[in-house]
Tab-separated table of C-alpha atoms in Angstrom:
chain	number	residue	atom	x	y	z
Y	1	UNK	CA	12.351	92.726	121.838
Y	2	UNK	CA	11.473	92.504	118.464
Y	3	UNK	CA	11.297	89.543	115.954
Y	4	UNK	CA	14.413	90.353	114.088
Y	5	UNK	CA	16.242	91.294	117.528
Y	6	UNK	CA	15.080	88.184	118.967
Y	7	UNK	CA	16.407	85.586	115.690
Y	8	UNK	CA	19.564	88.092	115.476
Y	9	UNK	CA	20.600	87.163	118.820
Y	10	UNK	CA	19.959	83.106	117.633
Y	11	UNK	CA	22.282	84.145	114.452
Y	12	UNK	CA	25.312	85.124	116.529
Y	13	UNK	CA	25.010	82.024	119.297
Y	14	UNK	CA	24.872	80.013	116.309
Y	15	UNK	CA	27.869	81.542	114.510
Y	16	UNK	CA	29.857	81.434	117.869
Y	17	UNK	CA	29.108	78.016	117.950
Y	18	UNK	CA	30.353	77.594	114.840
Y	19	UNK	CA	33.862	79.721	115.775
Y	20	UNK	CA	34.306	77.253	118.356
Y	21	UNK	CA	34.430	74.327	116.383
Y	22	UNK	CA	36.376	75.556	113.657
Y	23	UNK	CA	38.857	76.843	116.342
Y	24	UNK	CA	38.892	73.137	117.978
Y	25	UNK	CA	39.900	71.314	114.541
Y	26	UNK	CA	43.217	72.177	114.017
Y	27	UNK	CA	43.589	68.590	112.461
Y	28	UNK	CA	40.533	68.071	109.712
Y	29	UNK	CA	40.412	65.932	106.203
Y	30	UNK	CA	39.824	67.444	102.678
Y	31	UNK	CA	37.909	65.871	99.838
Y	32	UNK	CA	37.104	66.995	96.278
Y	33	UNK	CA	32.841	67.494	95.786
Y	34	UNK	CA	33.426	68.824	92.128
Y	35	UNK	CA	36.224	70.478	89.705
Y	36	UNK	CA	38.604	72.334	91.816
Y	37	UNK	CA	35.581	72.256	94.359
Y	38	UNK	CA	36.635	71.207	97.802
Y	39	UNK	CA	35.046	70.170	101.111
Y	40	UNK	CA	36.363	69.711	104.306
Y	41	UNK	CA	34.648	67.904	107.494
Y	42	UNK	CA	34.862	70.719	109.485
Y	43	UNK	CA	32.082	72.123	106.953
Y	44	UNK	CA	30.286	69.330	107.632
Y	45	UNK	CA	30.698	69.110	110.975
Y	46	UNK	CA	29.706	72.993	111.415
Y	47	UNK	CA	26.889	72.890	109.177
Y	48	UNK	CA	25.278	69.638	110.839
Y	49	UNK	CA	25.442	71.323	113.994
Y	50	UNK	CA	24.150	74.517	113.296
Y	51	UNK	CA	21.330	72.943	111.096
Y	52	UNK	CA	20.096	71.025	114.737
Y	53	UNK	CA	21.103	74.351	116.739
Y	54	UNK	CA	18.237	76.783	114.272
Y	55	UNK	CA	16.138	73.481	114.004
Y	56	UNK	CA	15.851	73.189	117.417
Y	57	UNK	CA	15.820	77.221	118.172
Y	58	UNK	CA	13.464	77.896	115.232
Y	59	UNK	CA	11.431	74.878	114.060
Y	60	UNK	CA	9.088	77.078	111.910
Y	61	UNK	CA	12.367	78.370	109.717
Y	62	UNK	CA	13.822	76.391	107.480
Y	63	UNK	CA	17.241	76.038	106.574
Y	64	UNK	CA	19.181	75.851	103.126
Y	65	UNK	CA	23.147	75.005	103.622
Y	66	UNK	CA	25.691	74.420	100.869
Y	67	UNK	CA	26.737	70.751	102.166
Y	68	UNK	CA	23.648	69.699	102.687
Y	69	UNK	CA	21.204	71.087	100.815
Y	70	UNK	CA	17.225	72.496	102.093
Y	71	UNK	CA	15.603	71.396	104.564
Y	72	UNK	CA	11.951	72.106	106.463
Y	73	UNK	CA	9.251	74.528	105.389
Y	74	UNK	CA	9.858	77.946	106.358
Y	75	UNK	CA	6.741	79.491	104.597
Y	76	UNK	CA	9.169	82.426	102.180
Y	77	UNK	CA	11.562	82.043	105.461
Y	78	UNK	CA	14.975	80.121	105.869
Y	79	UNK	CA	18.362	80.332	106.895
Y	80	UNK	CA	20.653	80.210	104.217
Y	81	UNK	CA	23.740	78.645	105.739
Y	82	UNK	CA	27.563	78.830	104.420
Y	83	UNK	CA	29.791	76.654	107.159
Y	84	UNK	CA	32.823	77.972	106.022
Y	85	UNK	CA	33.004	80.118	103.358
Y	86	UNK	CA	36.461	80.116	101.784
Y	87	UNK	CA	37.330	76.616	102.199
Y	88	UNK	CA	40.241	76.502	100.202
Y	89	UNK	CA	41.666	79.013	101.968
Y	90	UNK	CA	41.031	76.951	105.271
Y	91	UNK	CA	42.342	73.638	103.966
Y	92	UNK	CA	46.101	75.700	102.899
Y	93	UNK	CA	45.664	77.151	106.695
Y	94	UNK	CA	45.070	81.499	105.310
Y	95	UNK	CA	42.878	82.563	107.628
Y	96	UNK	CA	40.434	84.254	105.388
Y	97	UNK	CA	37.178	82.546	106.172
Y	98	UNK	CA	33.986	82.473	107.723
Y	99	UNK	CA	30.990	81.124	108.703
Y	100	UNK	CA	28.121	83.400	107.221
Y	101	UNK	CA	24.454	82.639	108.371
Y	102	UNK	CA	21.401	84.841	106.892
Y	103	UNK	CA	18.016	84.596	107.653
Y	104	UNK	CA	15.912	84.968	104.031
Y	105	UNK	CA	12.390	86.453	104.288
Y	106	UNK	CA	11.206	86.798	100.906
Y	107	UNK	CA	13.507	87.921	98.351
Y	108	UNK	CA	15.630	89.730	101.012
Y	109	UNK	CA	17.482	89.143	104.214
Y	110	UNK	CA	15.831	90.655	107.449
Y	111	UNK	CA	18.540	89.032	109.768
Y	112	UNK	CA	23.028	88.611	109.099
Y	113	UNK	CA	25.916	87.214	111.132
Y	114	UNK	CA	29.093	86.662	109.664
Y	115	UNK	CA	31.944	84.930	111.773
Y	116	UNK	CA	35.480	85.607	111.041
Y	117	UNK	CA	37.322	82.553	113.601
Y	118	UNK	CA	40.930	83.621	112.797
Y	119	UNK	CA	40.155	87.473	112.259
Y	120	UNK	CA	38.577	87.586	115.599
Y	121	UNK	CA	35.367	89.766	114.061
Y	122	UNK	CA	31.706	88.798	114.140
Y	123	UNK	CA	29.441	91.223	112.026
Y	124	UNK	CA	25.984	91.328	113.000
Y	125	UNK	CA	22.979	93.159	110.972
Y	126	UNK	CA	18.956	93.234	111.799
Y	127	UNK	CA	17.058	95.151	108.471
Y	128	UNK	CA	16.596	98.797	109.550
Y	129	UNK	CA	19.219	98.320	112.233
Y	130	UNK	CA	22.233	99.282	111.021
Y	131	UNK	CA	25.629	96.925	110.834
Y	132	UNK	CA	28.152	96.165	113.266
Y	133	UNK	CA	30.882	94.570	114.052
Y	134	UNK	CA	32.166	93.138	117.162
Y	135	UNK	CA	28.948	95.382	118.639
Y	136	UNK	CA	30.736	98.669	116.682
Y	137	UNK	CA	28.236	100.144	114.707
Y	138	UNK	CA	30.597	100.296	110.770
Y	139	UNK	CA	29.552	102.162	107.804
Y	140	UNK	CA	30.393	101.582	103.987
Y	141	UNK	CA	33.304	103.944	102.341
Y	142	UNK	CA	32.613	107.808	100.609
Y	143	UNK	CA	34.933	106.653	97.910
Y	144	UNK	CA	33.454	108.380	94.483
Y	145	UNK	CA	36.575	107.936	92.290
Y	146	UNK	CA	37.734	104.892	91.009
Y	147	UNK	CA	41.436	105.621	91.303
Y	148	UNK	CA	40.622	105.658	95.227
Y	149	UNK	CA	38.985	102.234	95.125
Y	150	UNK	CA	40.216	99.251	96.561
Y	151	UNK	CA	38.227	96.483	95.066
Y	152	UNK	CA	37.701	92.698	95.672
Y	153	UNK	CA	36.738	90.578	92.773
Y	154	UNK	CA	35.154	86.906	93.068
Y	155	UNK	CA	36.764	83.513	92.659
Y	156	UNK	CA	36.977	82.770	89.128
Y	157	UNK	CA	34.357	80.515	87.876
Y	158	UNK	CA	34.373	76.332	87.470
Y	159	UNK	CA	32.852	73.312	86.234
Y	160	UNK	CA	29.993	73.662	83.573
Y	161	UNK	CA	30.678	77.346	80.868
Y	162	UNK	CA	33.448	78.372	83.211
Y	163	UNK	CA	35.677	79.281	79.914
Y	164	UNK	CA	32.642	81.987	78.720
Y	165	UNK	CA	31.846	83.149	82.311
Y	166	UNK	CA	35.430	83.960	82.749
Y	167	UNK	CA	36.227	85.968	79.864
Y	168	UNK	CA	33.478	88.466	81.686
Y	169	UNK	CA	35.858	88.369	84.232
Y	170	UNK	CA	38.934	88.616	82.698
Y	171	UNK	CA	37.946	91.683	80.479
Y	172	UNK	CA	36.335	93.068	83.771
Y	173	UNK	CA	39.616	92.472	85.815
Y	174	UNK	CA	41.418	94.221	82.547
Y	175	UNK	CA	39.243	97.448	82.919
Y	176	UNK	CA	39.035	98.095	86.404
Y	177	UNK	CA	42.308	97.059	86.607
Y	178	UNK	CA	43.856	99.760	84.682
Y	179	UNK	CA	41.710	102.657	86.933
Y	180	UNK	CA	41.150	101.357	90.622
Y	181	UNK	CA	43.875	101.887	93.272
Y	182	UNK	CA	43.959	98.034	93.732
Y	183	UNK	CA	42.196	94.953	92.670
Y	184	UNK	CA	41.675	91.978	95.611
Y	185	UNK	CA	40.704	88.217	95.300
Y	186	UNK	CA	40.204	87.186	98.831
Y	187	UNK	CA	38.807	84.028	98.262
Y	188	UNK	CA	35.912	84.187	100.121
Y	189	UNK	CA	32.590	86.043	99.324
Y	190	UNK	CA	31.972	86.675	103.511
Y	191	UNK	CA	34.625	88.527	103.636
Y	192	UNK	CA	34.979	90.816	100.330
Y	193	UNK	CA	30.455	91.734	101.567
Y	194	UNK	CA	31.700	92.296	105.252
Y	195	UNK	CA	34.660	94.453	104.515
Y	196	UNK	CA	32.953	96.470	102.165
Y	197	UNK	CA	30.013	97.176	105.097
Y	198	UNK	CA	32.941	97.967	107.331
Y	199	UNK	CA	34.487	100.499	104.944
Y	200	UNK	CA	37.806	98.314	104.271
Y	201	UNK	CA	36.936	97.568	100.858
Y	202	UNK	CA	35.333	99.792	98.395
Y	203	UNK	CA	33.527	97.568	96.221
Y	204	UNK	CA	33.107	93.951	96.080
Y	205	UNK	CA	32.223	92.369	92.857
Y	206	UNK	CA	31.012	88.516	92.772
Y	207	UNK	CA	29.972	87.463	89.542
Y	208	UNK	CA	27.824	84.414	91.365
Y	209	UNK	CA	24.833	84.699	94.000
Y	210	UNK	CA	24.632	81.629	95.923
Y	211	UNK	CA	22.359	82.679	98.658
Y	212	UNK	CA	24.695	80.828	101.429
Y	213	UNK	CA	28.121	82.751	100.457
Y	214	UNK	CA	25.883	86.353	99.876
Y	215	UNK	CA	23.237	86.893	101.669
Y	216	UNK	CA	24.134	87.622	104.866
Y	217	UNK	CA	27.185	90.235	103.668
Y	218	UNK	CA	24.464	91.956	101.387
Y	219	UNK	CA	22.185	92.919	103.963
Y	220	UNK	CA	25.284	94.311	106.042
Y	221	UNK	CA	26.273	96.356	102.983
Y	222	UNK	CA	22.983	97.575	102.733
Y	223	UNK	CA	22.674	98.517	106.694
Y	224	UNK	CA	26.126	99.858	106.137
Y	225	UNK	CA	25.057	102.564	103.794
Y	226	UNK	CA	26.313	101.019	100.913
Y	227	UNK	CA	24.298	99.662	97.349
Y	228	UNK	CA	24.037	95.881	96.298
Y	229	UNK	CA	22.644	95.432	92.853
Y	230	UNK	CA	23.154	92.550	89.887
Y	231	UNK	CA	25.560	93.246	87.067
Y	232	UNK	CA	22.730	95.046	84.878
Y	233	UNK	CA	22.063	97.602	87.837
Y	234	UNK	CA	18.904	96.461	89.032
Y	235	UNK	CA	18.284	95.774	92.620
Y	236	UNK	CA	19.862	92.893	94.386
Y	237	UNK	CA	17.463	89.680	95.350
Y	238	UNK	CA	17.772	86.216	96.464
Y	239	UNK	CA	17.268	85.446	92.695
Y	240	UNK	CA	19.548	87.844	91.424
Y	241	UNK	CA	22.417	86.200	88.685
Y	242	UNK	CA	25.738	88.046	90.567
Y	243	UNK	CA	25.910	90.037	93.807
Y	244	UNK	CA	27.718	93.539	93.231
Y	245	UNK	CA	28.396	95.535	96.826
Y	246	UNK	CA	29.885	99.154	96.483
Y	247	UNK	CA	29.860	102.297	98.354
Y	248	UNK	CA	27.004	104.093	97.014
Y	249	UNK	CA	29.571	106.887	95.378
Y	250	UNK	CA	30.847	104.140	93.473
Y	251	UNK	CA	27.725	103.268	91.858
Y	252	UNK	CA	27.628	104.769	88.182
Y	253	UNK	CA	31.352	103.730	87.370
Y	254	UNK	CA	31.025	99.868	88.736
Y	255	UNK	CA	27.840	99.480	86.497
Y	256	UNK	CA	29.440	101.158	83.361
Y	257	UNK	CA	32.335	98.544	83.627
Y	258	UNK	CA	29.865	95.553	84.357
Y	259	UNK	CA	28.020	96.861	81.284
Y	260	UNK	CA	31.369	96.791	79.234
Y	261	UNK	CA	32.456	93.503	80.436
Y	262	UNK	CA	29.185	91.509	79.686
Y	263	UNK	CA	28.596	93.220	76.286
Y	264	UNK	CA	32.115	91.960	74.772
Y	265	UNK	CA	30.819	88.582	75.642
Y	266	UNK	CA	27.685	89.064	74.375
């Protein structure tokens, strides 16, 4: 078995781990950890257990999670961690969340699991592997006109220059608007990078890149067939500014209208 196979298989036991105790917290309490930003102890309670799970599975990785920050030297290797991704959504009871989990070698992901616990859908990805989900290997759309595209656009923006990052938005939302078949906010960056792998979304465009809500869905997109770049085009990295996922037919037309959004700004 190789490497990858070998921390793949750690990725999914920990994200099933992770399904179960969402799934057993049908009671939970919700607290505000910024503007509009909110935290629940289930994603504490997942993320503290899946941090001693990989600690204990993989001592020489190191893990970065949104509650509670880095921890351990991984050498250019870590687990970047998202307990529940969509947490608003949880805490209102819409079951569009998960629990995404990527391991980061370098500036790219070599390893993906993304746990859907009320969608009943795990999506699994090793680099040079292919995507899958639920063990079904899934492949991005052939959508190449916009008026075909379903598309899924991040949560808008908060806290510090939230006013100038959303205008991008809005006048991006405006154009796209007016040409795709239909424009989604699902609330949860998992979701938007694992449906586009799996072909149910064209396009997902999140305007952010924290490596726990992205990483893991952009190396299924990528296994999937499909292109993730930044909003100028370029390649997609762990230090890229936003995280843009579209079937590869898509490309040309999703950069154009990035390129029209920012430049109005500018």
């Amino acid at each position: 078995m190789s490497e990858h196979a070998a921390l793949l298989d750690v990725a999914r036991e920990a994200v099933a781990k992770a399904t179960e105790i969402v799934r057993s917290r049908p009671r939970f309490s919700v607290s505000a950890k910024g503007d509009r930003d909110l935290v629940t102890d289930v994603d504490t309670a997942v993320e503290d257990a899946l941090r001693e799970f990989l600690t204990a599975e993989t001592p020489e990785i190191g893990v970065l999670g949104e509650e509670r920050g880095r921890s351990g030297d991984g050498g250019g290797r870590w687990w970047a961690l998202d307990p529940i991704d969509g947490t608003a959504n949880f805490a209102r009871g819409i079951p569009l969340c998960g629990i995404s989990l990527a391991l980061v070698d370098g500036e790219h992901s070599a390893v993906a699991a993304i746990a859907l616990p009320y969608l009943g859908v795990t999506y699994t990805a090793a680099r040079g592997e292919g995507a899958f989900a639920n063990g079904e290997r899934v492949g991005a759309s052939n959508a190449t006109e916009l008026p075909e595209a379903m598309i899924a656009v991040g949560d808008f923006a908060i806290g510090r220059l939230a006013e100038e990052k959303n205008e991008t938005r809005l006048r991006l939302l405006s154009d796209l608007g007016a040409r795709a078949q239909k424009i989604r906010m699902l609330g949860t960056a998992a979701i938007d990078l694992a449906w586009v792998a799996d072909g149910k979304l064209d396009a997902a465009l999140i305007l952010s890149n924290n490596p726990w809500d992205t990483m893991a869905g952009v190396l299924l997109v990528r296994e999937a067939g499909g292109a993730v770049i930044d909003h100028d085009g370029s390649e997609h990295t762990v230090g890229s500014s936003s995280t843009i996922a579209v079937a590869a037919g898509l490309r040309k037309e999703i950069v154009d209208a990035l390129d029209r959004a920012h430049a109005v700004v500018r």
